[in-house]
Amino acid sequence: MDAYLSLWETYGPQMLSTFWTNIQLTFWAAIASVTLGGFLALMRISPIPSLRWFGTAYVNIFRNTPLTIIMTFGVLVLFGVFQVQLASDFNLNFFRIAIIGLTIYHAAFFCEAIRSGVNTVPLGQAEAARAIGLSFLPAARHVILPQALRGAIAPMGNTLIALIKNSTVATAGSVAEISGTMKTMIEFRPDVGILVFLTVAAFFVIVVIPIGLLSTYLSKKLAVAR
Amino acid sequence: MSSSVLFDEPGPKARRRILILNIIGIIAFVALMGWVLMVLNDFGQLAPAKWLPFTDSSTWQNYLLPGLMNTLKSAAIAVVTSLVFGMIFGMGRLAQNKLINGISSVVVEFFRAVPVLLMMIFFWIFLGRMGVVSPDDAPFVAVVVSLTLYNGSVVAELVRSGVHGLPKGQREAGTAIGLTRGQSLRIIEVPQALVAMMPALLSQFVVILKDSALGQIINYNELLFNAKLVGTANANVFQALVVAAVIFILINFALTSLAQTVQTRVARRRGNAAATEDDEDAAEAAPVGTTATIDADQGPGSGKQ
């Protein structure tokens, strides 16, 4: 017990600050990738073939690429080869590159989540909307989208959870986040190795499980009864 | 039928508008590609010397193929072990015994919530330090164990949601012919759920393969790790990462396509054409990120009227 408490004394602040980095990565990447994913979803369901094709190609490419490659790419290629500087501060630069990496990857999944929401709306709804004289935009706004967004809650919640956990991969992009802290802690304090793991794991459990419960609750509560 | 509910069959005016926008889209795409190529050229990344190492058989023999073999090895073993893990804990969650049920639930929920990378780092250092496995094998074992714990938990949820998605009559029939709850689960319900699970399972294999690339962070010499070695040796990191990414994309794309084919087959076999579209989305939504969290109402076999 004393050993564990001394661990907190030594590494406590570092644990909290690096986990806060994960939360920040998640926050910015979530906003950016929902936006990008929304655009991609619009492209994929639009009547314009070239945009549909582009959206499909994007999703298929980035959904099938390991996030680690994208992160490594950010550091070794974007920064190393093309000398992209997003901030004069070294750490902030990598932090921003990591956000871009997380965004590029998760936008594909948010796109699919939103699109699957649109696809939960039966075709008859659009037909009915047109039958009562609504044109495209009012039909979309009053009939289709409200149902589509409700259908997208569960998959979007899942993607958000994936994003939180994947923020640890930013370690491959030279960002000081919680998995790096955990590595240091286990290396220097092998006596409490299991407790270190369980402590860091608990951080994620505390954040992830409520979001999972909330999205399940909301998706059930707001589900359109069919 | 068109894939979208948002628009109607276009008339002549709309068709002309679509054509114009289509052409604008193509031009924008070509311009984007042109810009990318221009930047690449400016940085000398299109030089043949940077790409030629990948036409050299020794690059493949010494780096890429062994790396790919290690990737496939860890993924293949993890597929088998996570299936076993998933079956055990999936049935555990369906068990009537409160204790078994509780333990299974905690295990499954815990390993689904913890990032795979954290597990890998932990097992890597821990197993190496404890002398459970030799330090040389520690990265490999850590990759397989972590992939098993996470993906096994997802498979367990698939088993559970698959069984929940079955018509109630299946269990009733089992009970009627005198099977116990456990027997009907093993003999009647889970085998049927497996069929419904197939597409989601295949999608999960994509997740396993992708996550195996996390092994590079703990020095497991898989494809990405070796590609980085090639890139450092020949000063062509960009090209090396592109080649590695293309290999991953091709394999995963094949698996995803297979999953979709199986999905349509399964749906057709059940003679439930109406559910096909909804189900396809459930399967597509499943490989979300590295979390294929599939709730009972989101898994395969849901959305049936």
Short mmCIF file of C-alpha atoms in Angstrom, two decimals:
data_model
loop_
_atom_site.label_atom_id
_atom_site.label_comp_id
_atom_site.label_asym_id
_atom_site.label_seq_id
_atom_site.Cartn_x
_atom_site.Cartn_y
_atom_site.Cartn_z
CA MET A 1 0.00 0.00 0.00
CA ASP A 2 2.81 2.38 0.92
CA ALA A 3 4.59 1.51 -2.29
CA TYR A 4 1.47 2.37 -4.24
CA LEU A 5 0.98 5.65 -2.43
CA SER A 6 4.58 6.66 -3.05
CA LEU A 7 3.96 5.93 -6.71
CA TRP A 8 1.20 8.50 -6.66
CA GLU A 9 3.46 10.95 -4.90
CA THR A 10 6.12 10.60 -7.57
CA TYR A 11 4.05 10.22 -10.70
CA GLY A 12 0.60 11.48 -9.71
CA PRO A 13 0.84 14.94 -11.29
CA GLN A 14 2.47 13.53 -14.42
CA MET A 15 -0.25 10.89 -14.77
CA LEU A 16 -3.00 13.46 -14.50
CA SER A 17 -1.37 15.96 -16.84
CA THR A 18 -0.59 13.38 -19.52
CA PHE A 19 -4.10 11.92 -19.29
CA TRP A 20 -5.38 15.47 -19.69
CA THR A 21 -3.38 15.54 -22.93
CA ASN A 22 -5.36 12.49 -24.09
CA ILE A 23 -8.61 14.24 -23.27
CA GLN A 24 -7.51 17.34 -25.18
CA LEU A 25 -6.41 15.27 -28.18
CA THR A 26 -9.80 13.57 -28.13
CA PHE A 27 -11.70 16.83 -27.81
CA TRP A 28 -10.10 18.60 -30.78
CA ALA A 29 -9.93 15.49 -32.94
CA ALA A 30 -13.59 14.73 -32.21
CA ILE A 31 -14.73 18.17 -33.32
CA ALA A 32 -12.56 18.08 -36.44
CA SER A 33 -13.40 14.53 -37.44
CA VAL A 34 -17.15 14.93 -36.93
CA THR A 35 -16.99 17.95 -39.22
CA LEU A 36 -14.87 16.23 -41.85
CA GLY A 37 -16.88 13.02 -41.47
CA GLY A 38 -20.10 14.98 -41.94
CA PHE A 39 -18.84 16.43 -45.20
CA LEU A 40 -17.72 13.01 -46.37
CA ALA A 41 -21.11 11.55 -45.47
CA LEU A 42 -22.83 14.30 -47.46
CA MET A 43 -20.58 13.45 -50.39
CA ARG A 44 -21.35 9.76 -50.11
CA ILE A 45 -25.11 10.25 -50.13
CA SER A 46 -25.15 13.04 -52.72
CA PRO A 47 -26.44 12.43 -56.26
CA ILE A 48 -23.13 13.59 -57.74
CA PRO A 49 -21.05 10.57 -58.84
CA SER A 50 -17.58 12.14 -58.57
CA LEU A 51 -18.18 13.31 -54.99
CA ARG A 52 -19.67 9.93 -54.07
CA TRP A 53 -16.63 8.24 -55.53
CA PHE A 54 -14.26 10.50 -53.62
CA GLY A 55 -16.09 9.88 -50.34
CA THR A 56 -16.05 6.13 -50.87
CA ALA A 57 -12.37 6.13 -51.77
CA TYR A 58 -11.50 8.18 -48.68
CA VAL A 59 -13.41 5.87 -46.36
CA ASN A 60 -12.00 2.70 -47.87
CA ILE A 61 -8.43 3.96 -47.74
CA PHE A 62 -8.36 5.38 -44.23
CA ARG A 63 -10.61 2.83 -42.60
CA ASN A 64 -8.20 0.12 -43.69
CA THR A 65 -4.96 1.86 -42.76
CA PRO A 66 -3.57 1.24 -39.27
CA LEU A 67 -3.69 4.44 -37.19
CA THR A 68 -0.07 3.77 -36.17
CA ILE A 69 1.03 4.24 -39.78
CA ILE A 70 -0.81 7.56 -40.00
CA MET A 71 0.77 8.75 -36.75
CA THR A 72 4.25 7.61 -37.80
CA PHE A 73 3.65 9.34 -41.09
CA GLY A 74 2.89 12.58 -39.29
CA VAL A 75 6.19 12.59 -37.42
CA LEU A 76 8.58 11.03 -39.92
CA VAL A 77 7.13 12.41 -43.16
CA LEU A 78 5.02 15.48 -42.49
CA PHE A 79 7.49 16.85 -39.98
CA GLY A 80 10.66 14.96 -40.97
CA VAL A 81 10.52 15.16 -44.76
CA PHE A 82 8.15 18.01 -45.62
CA GLN A 83 9.13 20.07 -42.57
CA VAL A 84 5.57 21.03 -41.78
CA GLN A 85 5.57 23.26 -38.70
CA LEU A 86 2.22 23.81 -37.08
CA ALA A 87 3.67 25.59 -34.09
CA SER A 88 7.05 27.01 -33.19
CA ASP A 89 6.85 25.09 -29.93
CA PHE A 90 8.19 21.58 -30.41
CA ASN A 91 5.63 19.76 -28.28
CA LEU A 92 2.68 21.79 -29.51
CA ASN A 93 3.74 21.00 -33.06
CA PHE A 94 3.55 17.25 -32.45
CA PHE A 95 0.32 17.68 -30.51
CA ARG A 96 -1.28 19.37 -33.51
CA ILE A 97 0.12 16.82 -35.98
CA ALA A 98 -1.36 14.07 -33.77
CA ILE A 99 -4.76 15.79 -33.87
CA ILE A 100 -4.57 15.82 -37.66
CA GLY A 101 -3.65 12.13 -37.70
CA LEU A 102 -6.52 11.19 -35.37
CA THR A 103 -8.88 13.34 -37.43
CA ILE A 104 -7.95 11.84 -40.79
CA TYR A 105 -8.43 8.34 -39.41
CA HIS A 106 -11.64 8.83 -37.44
CA ALA A 107 -13.36 11.01 -40.03
CA ALA A 108 -13.79 7.83 -42.09
CA PHE A 109 -15.59 6.18 -39.18
CA PHE A 110 -17.74 9.19 -38.31
CA CYS A 111 -18.68 9.36 -42.00
CA GLU A 112 -19.83 5.76 -41.92
CA ALA A 113 -21.66 6.30 -38.63
CA ILE A 114 -23.60 9.26 -40.02
CA ARG A 115 -24.27 7.48 -43.29
CA SER A 116 -25.57 4.41 -41.50
CA GLY A 117 -27.91 6.75 -39.62
CA VAL A 118 -29.29 8.06 -42.90
CA ASN A 119 -29.72 4.52 -44.13
CA THR A 120 -31.85 3.59 -41.12
CA VAL A 121 -34.55 5.86 -42.53
CA PRO A 122 -36.90 3.80 -44.70
CA LEU A 123 -37.36 4.95 -48.27
CA GLY A 124 -41.08 5.32 -47.66
CA GLN A 125 -40.38 8.30 -45.40
CA ALA A 126 -38.89 10.28 -48.27
CA GLU A 127 -41.72 9.23 -50.53
CA ALA A 128 -44.30 10.24 -47.95
CA ALA A 129 -42.59 13.60 -47.47
CA ARG A 130 -42.74 14.23 -51.18
CA ALA A 131 -46.33 13.04 -51.35
CA ILE A 132 -47.43 15.72 -48.91
CA GLY A 133 -45.73 18.29 -51.13
CA LEU A 134 -42.42 18.90 -49.37
CA SER A 135 -39.53 19.67 -51.67
CA PHE A 136 -36.02 18.32 -51.14
CA LEU A 137 -34.75 20.66 -48.41
CA PRO A 138 -37.88 20.75 -46.22
CA ALA A 139 -38.19 16.99 -46.60
CA ALA A 140 -34.60 16.54 -45.48
CA ARG A 141 -34.93 18.99 -42.61
CA HIS A 142 -38.29 17.94 -41.19
CA VAL A 143 -38.56 14.27 -42.06
CA ILE A 144 -35.29 12.57 -42.92
CA LEU A 145 -32.50 14.19 -40.92
CA PRO A 146 -34.22 14.12 -37.50
CA GLN A 147 -34.63 10.37 -37.89
CA ALA A 148 -31.20 9.89 -39.41
CA LEU A 149 -29.40 11.67 -36.56
CA ARG A 150 -31.21 9.55 -33.99
CA GLY A 151 -30.15 6.45 -35.86
CA ALA A 152 -26.55 7.67 -35.89
CA ILE A 153 -26.22 8.18 -32.12
CA ALA A 154 -25.10 4.66 -31.24
CA PRO A 155 -22.43 4.28 -33.96
CA MET A 156 -21.19 7.82 -33.32
CA GLY A 157 -20.88 7.06 -29.62
CA ASN A 158 -18.84 3.99 -30.50
CA THR A 159 -16.57 6.03 -32.72
CA LEU A 160 -16.07 8.60 -29.99
CA ILE A 161 -15.07 5.86 -27.57
CA ALA A 162 -12.63 4.48 -30.14
CA LEU A 163 -11.20 7.96 -30.52
CA ILE A 164 -10.61 8.33 -26.78
CA LYS A 165 -8.77 5.03 -26.64
CA ASN A 166 -6.86 5.70 -29.85
CA SER A 167 -5.53 8.96 -28.44
CA THR A 168 -2.92 6.72 -26.79
CA VAL A 169 -1.52 5.94 -30.25
CA ALA A 170 -0.35 9.57 -30.35
CA THR A 171 2.66 8.18 -28.52
CA ALA A 172 3.83 6.97 -31.95
CA GLY A 173 3.60 10.63 -32.96
CA SER A 174 5.97 11.77 -30.21
CA VAL A 175 3.24 13.20 -28.01
CA ALA A 176 3.74 12.87 -24.26
CA GLU A 177 0.49 11.19 -23.26
CA ILE A 178 -0.62 8.63 -20.72
CA SER A 179 0.79 5.46 -22.33
CA GLY A 180 4.28 6.97 -22.27
CA THR A 181 3.85 7.84 -18.61
CA MET A 182 2.67 4.33 -17.89
CA LYS A 183 5.72 2.88 -19.61
CA THR A 184 8.05 5.02 -17.51
CA MET A 185 6.17 4.11 -14.35
CA ILE A 186 6.30 0.36 -14.95
CA GLU A 187 9.96 0.54 -15.88
CA PHE A 188 10.96 2.41 -12.76
CA ARG A 189 8.51 0.79 -10.38
CA PRO A 190 8.18 -2.85 -11.48
CA ASP A 191 7.21 -3.74 -7.89
CA VAL A 192 3.79 -2.19 -8.44
CA GLY A 193 3.60 -2.91 -12.20
CA ILE A 194 0.13 -4.45 -12.12
CA LEU A 195 -1.24 -1.63 -9.97
CA VAL A 196 0.22 0.92 -12.38
CA PHE A 197 -1.58 -0.76 -15.27
CA LEU A 198 -4.85 -1.03 -13.35
CA THR A 199 -4.64 2.63 -12.31
CA VAL A 200 -4.12 3.90 -15.85
CA ALA A 201 -6.74 1.46 -17.16
CA ALA A 202 -9.16 2.84 -14.56
CA PHE A 203 -8.76 6.33 -16.03
CA PHE A 204 -10.09 5.03 -19.32
CA VAL A 205 -12.81 2.91 -17.75
CA ILE A 206 -14.05 5.96 -15.84
CA VAL A 207 -14.28 8.01 -19.02
CA VAL A 208 -15.35 5.36 -21.52
CA ILE A 209 -18.09 3.48 -19.67
CA PRO A 210 -20.30 6.53 -18.92
CA ILE A 211 -20.06 7.61 -22.57
CA GLY A 212 -21.03 4.11 -23.68
CA LEU A 213 -23.98 4.03 -21.28
CA LEU A 214 -25.07 7.51 -22.30
CA SER A 215 -24.98 6.78 -26.01
CA THR A 216 -26.86 3.51 -25.54
CA TYR A 217 -29.43 5.30 -23.36
CA LEU A 218 -29.86 8.16 -25.82
CA SER A 219 -30.02 5.90 -28.85
CA LYS A 220 -32.75 3.84 -27.18
CA LYS A 221 -34.63 6.83 -25.81
CA LEU A 222 -34.55 8.73 -29.08
CA ALA A 223 -34.96 5.72 -31.34
CA VAL A 224 -37.73 6.03 -33.87
CA ALA A 225 -40.17 3.21 -33.20
CA ARG A 226 -40.74 1.24 -36.37
CA MET B 1 -32.82 1.27 -55.72
CA SER B 2 -30.67 4.31 -55.13
CA SER B 3 -28.54 4.10 -52.03
CA SER B 4 -29.96 7.28 -50.59
CA VAL B 5 -33.36 8.28 -49.32
CA LEU B 6 -32.50 11.93 -49.69
CA PHE B 7 -33.18 12.48 -53.35
CA ASP B 8 -35.65 11.41 -55.97
CA GLU B 9 -35.06 10.23 -59.53
CA PRO B 10 -33.79 13.47 -61.09
CA GLY B 11 -35.63 15.20 -63.90
CA PRO B 12 -33.90 16.77 -66.93
CA LYS B 13 -33.05 20.01 -65.16
CA ALA B 14 -31.67 18.30 -62.08
CA ARG B 15 -29.74 15.89 -64.28
CA ARG B 16 -28.00 18.78 -65.99
CA ARG B 17 -27.14 20.33 -62.63
CA ILE B 18 -25.76 17.02 -61.41
CA LEU B 19 -23.64 16.70 -64.54
CA ILE B 20 -22.14 20.16 -64.06
CA LEU B 21 -21.39 19.55 -60.39
CA ASN B 22 -19.95 16.18 -61.29
CA ILE B 23 -17.52 17.80 -63.70
CA ILE B 24 -16.58 20.43 -61.11
CA GLY B 25 -15.97 17.61 -58.65
CA ILE B 26 -13.71 15.78 -61.07
CA ILE B 27 -11.74 18.95 -61.82
CA ALA B 28 -11.34 19.66 -58.09
CA PHE B 29 -10.11 16.12 -57.50
CA VAL B 30 -7.63 16.27 -60.38
CA ALA B 31 -6.40 19.65 -59.14
CA LEU B 32 -5.90 18.24 -55.66
CA MET B 33 -3.95 15.27 -56.99
CA GLY B 34 -1.88 17.59 -59.20
CA TRP B 35 -1.04 19.76 -56.22
CA VAL B 36 -0.01 16.72 -54.16
CA LEU B 37 2.23 15.47 -56.97
CA MET B 38 3.73 18.94 -57.37
CA VAL B 39 4.59 19.16 -53.69
CA LEU B 40 6.02 15.65 -53.76
CA ASN B 41 8.12 16.60 -56.77
CA ASP B 42 9.34 19.80 -55.14
CA PHE B 43 10.61 17.78 -52.21
CA GLY B 44 12.22 15.26 -54.56
CA GLN B 45 9.94 12.48 -53.35
CA LEU B 46 9.09 11.29 -56.85
CA ALA B 47 12.73 10.60 -57.72
CA PRO B 48 13.16 7.05 -59.01
CA ALA B 49 15.98 6.44 -56.54
CA LYS B 50 13.46 6.73 -53.71
CA TRP B 51 11.11 4.16 -55.20
CA LEU B 52 13.53 1.71 -56.81
CA PRO B 53 14.43 -0.09 -53.56
CA PHE B 54 10.90 -1.50 -53.65
CA THR B 55 11.51 -3.19 -56.96
CA ASP B 56 14.56 -4.84 -55.45
CA SER B 57 13.88 -8.37 -54.26
CA SER B 58 16.28 -8.06 -51.33
CA THR B 59 14.14 -5.29 -49.79
CA TRP B 60 11.20 -7.66 -49.83
CA GLN B 61 13.15 -10.72 -48.77
CA ASN B 62 14.97 -9.10 -45.90
CA TYR B 63 12.44 -6.62 -44.60
CA LEU B 64 8.94 -6.43 -45.98
CA LEU B 65 8.05 -10.10 -46.33
CA PRO B 66 9.42 -11.14 -42.91
CA GLY B 67 7.57 -8.16 -41.45
CA LEU B 68 4.37 -9.15 -43.21
CA MET B 69 4.83 -12.72 -42.00
CA ASN B 70 5.13 -11.51 -38.42
CA THR B 71 2.07 -9.31 -38.85
CA LEU B 72 0.05 -12.20 -40.25
CA LYS B 73 1.39 -14.60 -37.63
CA SER B 74 0.35 -12.44 -34.69
CA ALA B 75 -2.98 -11.62 -36.31
CA ALA B 76 -3.78 -15.24 -37.19
CA ILE B 77 -3.02 -16.50 -33.70
CA ALA B 78 -4.96 -13.62 -32.17
CA VAL B 79 -7.96 -14.45 -34.38
CA VAL B 80 -8.06 -18.01 -33.04
CA THR B 81 -7.43 -17.13 -29.41
CA SER B 82 -9.91 -14.28 -29.41
CA LEU B 83 -12.56 -16.56 -30.87
CA VAL B 84 -11.97 -19.01 -28.03
CA PHE B 85 -11.94 -16.19 -25.47
CA GLY B 86 -15.07 -14.67 -26.98
CA MET B 87 -16.98 -17.96 -26.98
CA ILE B 88 -16.17 -18.64 -23.36
CA PHE B 89 -17.00 -15.19 -22.06
CA GLY B 90 -19.92 -14.68 -24.44
CA MET B 91 -21.57 -17.83 -23.10
CA GLY B 92 -20.52 -16.69 -19.62
CA ARG B 93 -22.50 -13.51 -20.07
CA LEU B 94 -25.50 -15.51 -21.18
CA ALA B 95 -25.23 -17.92 -18.26
CA GLN B 96 -27.94 -17.93 -15.63
CA ASN B 97 -25.46 -18.37 -12.80
CA LYS B 98 -25.09 -14.90 -11.28
CA LEU B 99 -21.42 -15.36 -10.36
CA ILE B 100 -20.30 -16.57 -13.81
CA ASN B 101 -22.40 -13.88 -15.40
CA GLY B 102 -20.96 -11.17 -13.18
CA ILE B 103 -17.34 -12.18 -13.68
CA SER B 104 -17.79 -12.43 -17.44
CA SER B 105 -19.44 -9.02 -17.58
CA VAL B 106 -16.64 -7.34 -15.63
CA VAL B 107 -13.93 -8.98 -17.75
CA VAL B 108 -15.62 -8.11 -21.04
CA GLU B 109 -16.47 -4.52 -20.09
CA PHE B 110 -13.00 -3.90 -18.67
CA PHE B 111 -11.03 -5.13 -21.66
CA ARG B 112 -13.29 -3.30 -24.08
CA ALA B 113 -12.71 -0.03 -22.29
CA VAL B 114 -8.92 -0.20 -22.00
CA PRO B 115 -6.82 0.91 -24.99
CA VAL B 116 -5.04 -2.00 -26.69
CA LEU B 117 -1.77 -0.08 -26.66
CA LEU B 118 -1.82 0.19 -22.86
CA MET B 119 -2.22 -3.58 -22.60
CA MET B 120 0.61 -4.13 -25.07
CA ILE B 121 3.03 -1.89 -23.19
CA PHE B 122 2.06 -3.47 -19.89
CA PHE B 123 2.42 -7.08 -21.02
CA TRP B 124 5.59 -6.31 -22.94
CA ILE B 125 7.47 -4.92 -19.94
CA PHE B 126 5.71 -7.09 -17.38
CA LEU B 127 6.18 -10.45 -19.12
CA GLY B 128 9.76 -9.58 -19.96
CA ARG B 129 10.57 -8.51 -16.41
CA MET B 130 8.83 -11.42 -14.74
CA GLY B 131 10.78 -13.86 -16.88
CA VAL B 132 7.53 -15.54 -17.94
CA VAL B 133 8.74 -15.41 -21.51
CA SER B 134 12.20 -14.66 -22.86
CA PRO B 135 12.75 -10.94 -23.50
CA ASP B 136 13.06 -11.69 -27.23
CA ASP B 137 9.57 -13.19 -27.35
CA ALA B 138 7.99 -10.61 -25.05
CA PRO B 139 6.84 -8.20 -27.82
CA PHE B 140 5.20 -11.00 -29.80
CA VAL B 141 3.46 -12.48 -26.77
CA ALA B 142 2.36 -9.03 -25.63
CA VAL B 143 0.84 -8.29 -29.04
CA VAL B 144 -1.07 -11.58 -29.17
CA VAL B 145 -2.28 -11.43 -25.56
CA SER B 146 -3.47 -7.82 -25.87
CA LEU B 147 -5.21 -8.41 -29.18
CA THR B 148 -6.88 -11.49 -27.68
CA LEU B 149 -8.15 -9.73 -24.58
CA TYR B 150 -9.60 -6.79 -26.48
CA ASN B 151 -10.97 -8.53 -29.54
CA GLY B 152 -12.06 -11.55 -27.53
CA SER B 153 -14.24 -9.19 -25.49
CA VAL B 154 -15.75 -7.79 -28.65
CA VAL B 155 -16.42 -11.31 -29.93
CA ALA B 156 -18.07 -12.10 -26.60
CA GLU B 157 -20.44 -9.20 -27.18
CA LEU B 158 -21.08 -10.46 -30.71
CA VAL B 159 -22.00 -13.88 -29.33
CA ARG B 160 -24.33 -12.28 -26.82
CA SER B 161 -26.02 -9.96 -29.30
CA GLY B 162 -26.22 -12.77 -31.86
CA VAL B 163 -28.06 -14.99 -29.39
CA HIS B 164 -30.30 -12.12 -28.31
CA GLY B 165 -31.15 -11.51 -31.97
CA LEU B 166 -32.50 -15.03 -32.44
CA PRO B 167 -36.25 -15.54 -32.45
CA LYS B 168 -37.53 -16.51 -29.01
CA GLY B 169 -39.02 -19.71 -30.34
CA GLN B 170 -35.57 -21.25 -30.72
CA ARG B 171 -35.01 -21.44 -27.00
CA GLU B 172 -38.59 -22.48 -26.36
CA ALA B 173 -38.19 -25.32 -28.84
CA GLY B 174 -35.00 -26.38 -27.08
CA THR B 175 -36.73 -26.39 -23.71
CA ALA B 176 -39.70 -28.22 -25.18
CA ILE B 177 -37.58 -31.17 -26.28
CA GLY B 178 -36.13 -31.36 -22.79
CA LEU B 179 -32.79 -29.56 -23.12
CA THR B 180 -31.49 -27.57 -20.20
CA ARG B 181 -30.84 -23.85 -20.63
CA GLY B 182 -27.10 -24.46 -21.10
CA GLN B 183 -27.63 -27.29 -23.57
CA SER B 184 -30.03 -25.28 -25.70
CA LEU B 185 -27.52 -22.43 -25.66
CA ARG B 186 -24.66 -24.66 -26.79
CA ILE B 187 -26.51 -26.88 -29.25
CA ILE B 188 -29.19 -24.61 -30.70
CA GLU B 189 -28.64 -20.91 -30.07
CA VAL B 190 -24.89 -20.21 -30.32
CA PRO B 191 -24.39 -22.17 -33.59
CA GLN B 192 -27.16 -20.14 -35.18
CA ALA B 193 -25.83 -16.92 -33.75
CA LEU B 194 -22.45 -17.76 -35.30
CA VAL B 195 -23.95 -17.56 -38.78
CA ALA B 196 -25.42 -14.16 -38.05
CA MET B 197 -22.12 -13.07 -36.51
CA MET B 198 -19.96 -14.04 -39.49
CA PRO B 199 -19.83 -10.63 -41.23
CA ALA B 200 -19.14 -8.77 -38.00
CA LEU B 201 -16.49 -11.36 -37.12
CA LEU B 202 -14.74 -10.83 -40.44
CA SER B 203 -14.82 -7.08 -39.85
CA GLN B 204 -13.26 -7.72 -36.46
CA PHE B 205 -10.39 -9.54 -38.16
CA VAL B 206 -9.63 -6.27 -39.95
CA VAL B 207 -9.41 -4.60 -36.55
CA ILE B 208 -7.04 -7.32 -35.34
CA LEU B 209 -4.80 -6.95 -38.37
CA LYS B 210 -4.73 -3.17 -38.09
CA ASP B 211 -4.06 -3.21 -34.36
CA SER B 212 -1.20 -5.65 -34.81
CA ALA B 213 0.67 -2.66 -36.27
CA LEU B 214 0.67 -1.17 -32.76
CA GLY B 215 3.35 -3.78 -32.16
CA GLN B 216 5.91 -1.46 -33.70
CA ILE B 217 5.65 0.73 -30.62
CA ILE B 218 6.78 -2.16 -28.42
CA ASN B 219 9.49 -3.23 -30.86
CA TYR B 220 7.69 -6.18 -32.40
CA ASN B 221 9.28 -6.44 -35.82
CA GLU B 222 6.09 -6.53 -37.84
CA LEU B 223 5.46 -4.91 -41.23
CA LEU B 224 5.40 -1.28 -40.11
CA PHE B 225 8.47 -1.73 -37.92
CA ASN B 226 10.43 -3.25 -40.82
CA ALA B 227 9.15 -0.67 -43.28
CA LYS B 228 10.55 2.02 -41.00
CA LEU B 229 13.89 0.19 -41.05
CA VAL B 230 13.87 0.19 -44.85
CA GLY B 231 12.92 3.86 -44.88
CA THR B 232 15.74 4.80 -42.53
CA ALA B 233 18.30 2.73 -44.43
CA ASN B 234 17.44 4.15 -47.85
CA ALA B 235 16.36 7.62 -46.74
CA ASN B 236 12.92 7.00 -48.21
CA VAL B 237 10.63 6.92 -45.19
CA PHE B 238 7.74 8.39 -47.14
CA GLN B 239 7.87 5.70 -49.80
CA ALA B 240 8.38 2.92 -47.24
CA LEU B 241 5.33 3.98 -45.23
CA VAL B 242 3.24 4.27 -48.40
CA VAL B 243 4.20 0.73 -49.42
CA ALA B 244 3.39 -0.62 -45.95
CA ALA B 245 0.07 1.22 -45.92
CA VAL B 246 -0.86 -0.12 -49.37
CA ILE B 247 -0.19 -3.69 -48.22
CA PHE B 248 -2.39 -3.21 -45.16
CA ILE B 249 -5.13 -1.54 -47.19
CA LEU B 250 -5.19 -4.33 -49.80
CA ILE B 251 -5.48 -7.11 -47.23
CA ASN B 252 -8.06 -5.27 -45.14
CA PHE B 253 -10.06 -4.22 -48.17
CA ALA B 254 -10.24 -7.85 -49.27
CA LEU B 255 -11.46 -8.86 -45.81
CA THR B 256 -14.04 -6.05 -45.73
CA SER B 257 -15.36 -6.99 -49.16
CA LEU B 258 -15.59 -10.61 -48.07
CA ALA B 259 -17.51 -9.51 -44.99
CA GLN B 260 -19.99 -7.65 -47.16
CA THR B 261 -20.46 -10.61 -49.50
CA VAL B 262 -21.08 -12.90 -46.55
CA GLN B 263 -23.45 -10.34 -45.11
CA THR B 264 -25.62 -10.35 -48.22
CA ARG B 265 -25.51 -14.15 -48.35
CA VAL B 266 -26.55 -14.52 -44.74
CA ALA B 267 -29.37 -12.03 -45.17
CA ARG B 268 -30.60 -13.71 -48.32
CA ARG B 269 -30.45 -17.15 -46.79
CA ARG B 270 -32.72 -15.98 -44.04
CA GLY B 271 -35.10 -14.78 -46.71
CA ASN B 272 -35.22 -11.41 -45.08
CA ALA B 273 -34.63 -9.05 -47.92
CA ALA B 274 -36.08 -6.09 -46.06
CA ALA B 275 -33.48 -6.36 -43.34
CA THR B 276 -30.57 -6.56 -45.74
CA GLU B 277 -29.93 -2.88 -45.95
CA ASP B 278 -30.16 -2.20 -42.25
CA ASP B 279 -27.96 -5.15 -41.47
CA GLU B 280 -25.33 -4.10 -43.89
CA ASP B 281 -25.02 -0.88 -41.98
CA ALA B 282 -24.76 -2.67 -38.70
CA ALA B 283 -21.88 -4.68 -40.11
CA GLU B 284 -20.25 -1.58 -41.49
CA ALA B 285 -20.68 0.31 -38.30
CA ALA B 286 -19.16 -2.60 -36.44
CA PRO B 287 -15.49 -2.15 -37.32
CA VAL B 288 -15.64 1.39 -36.06
CA GLY B 289 -12.17 2.42 -35.10
CA THR B 290 -10.62 -0.16 -32.94
CA THR B 291 -13.78 -0.33 -30.91
CA ALA B 292 -16.33 -2.51 -32.48
CA THR B 293 -18.67 -2.05 -29.60
CA ILE B 294 -21.76 -3.84 -30.60
CA ASP B 295 -24.71 -3.38 -28.40
CA ALA B 296 -27.54 -5.80 -28.37
CA ASP B 297 -29.57 -3.46 -30.52
CA GLN B 298 -26.78 -2.80 -32.95
CA GLY B 299 -25.38 -6.20 -33.61
CA PRO B 300 -26.09 -8.53 -36.46
CA GLY B 301 -29.53 -10.01 -36.48
CA SER B 302 -31.05 -6.87 -35.07
CA GLY B 303 -33.51 -4.80 -36.98
CA LYS B 304 -35.59 -7.80 -37.75
CA GLN B 305 -39.27 -7.19 -37.62
#
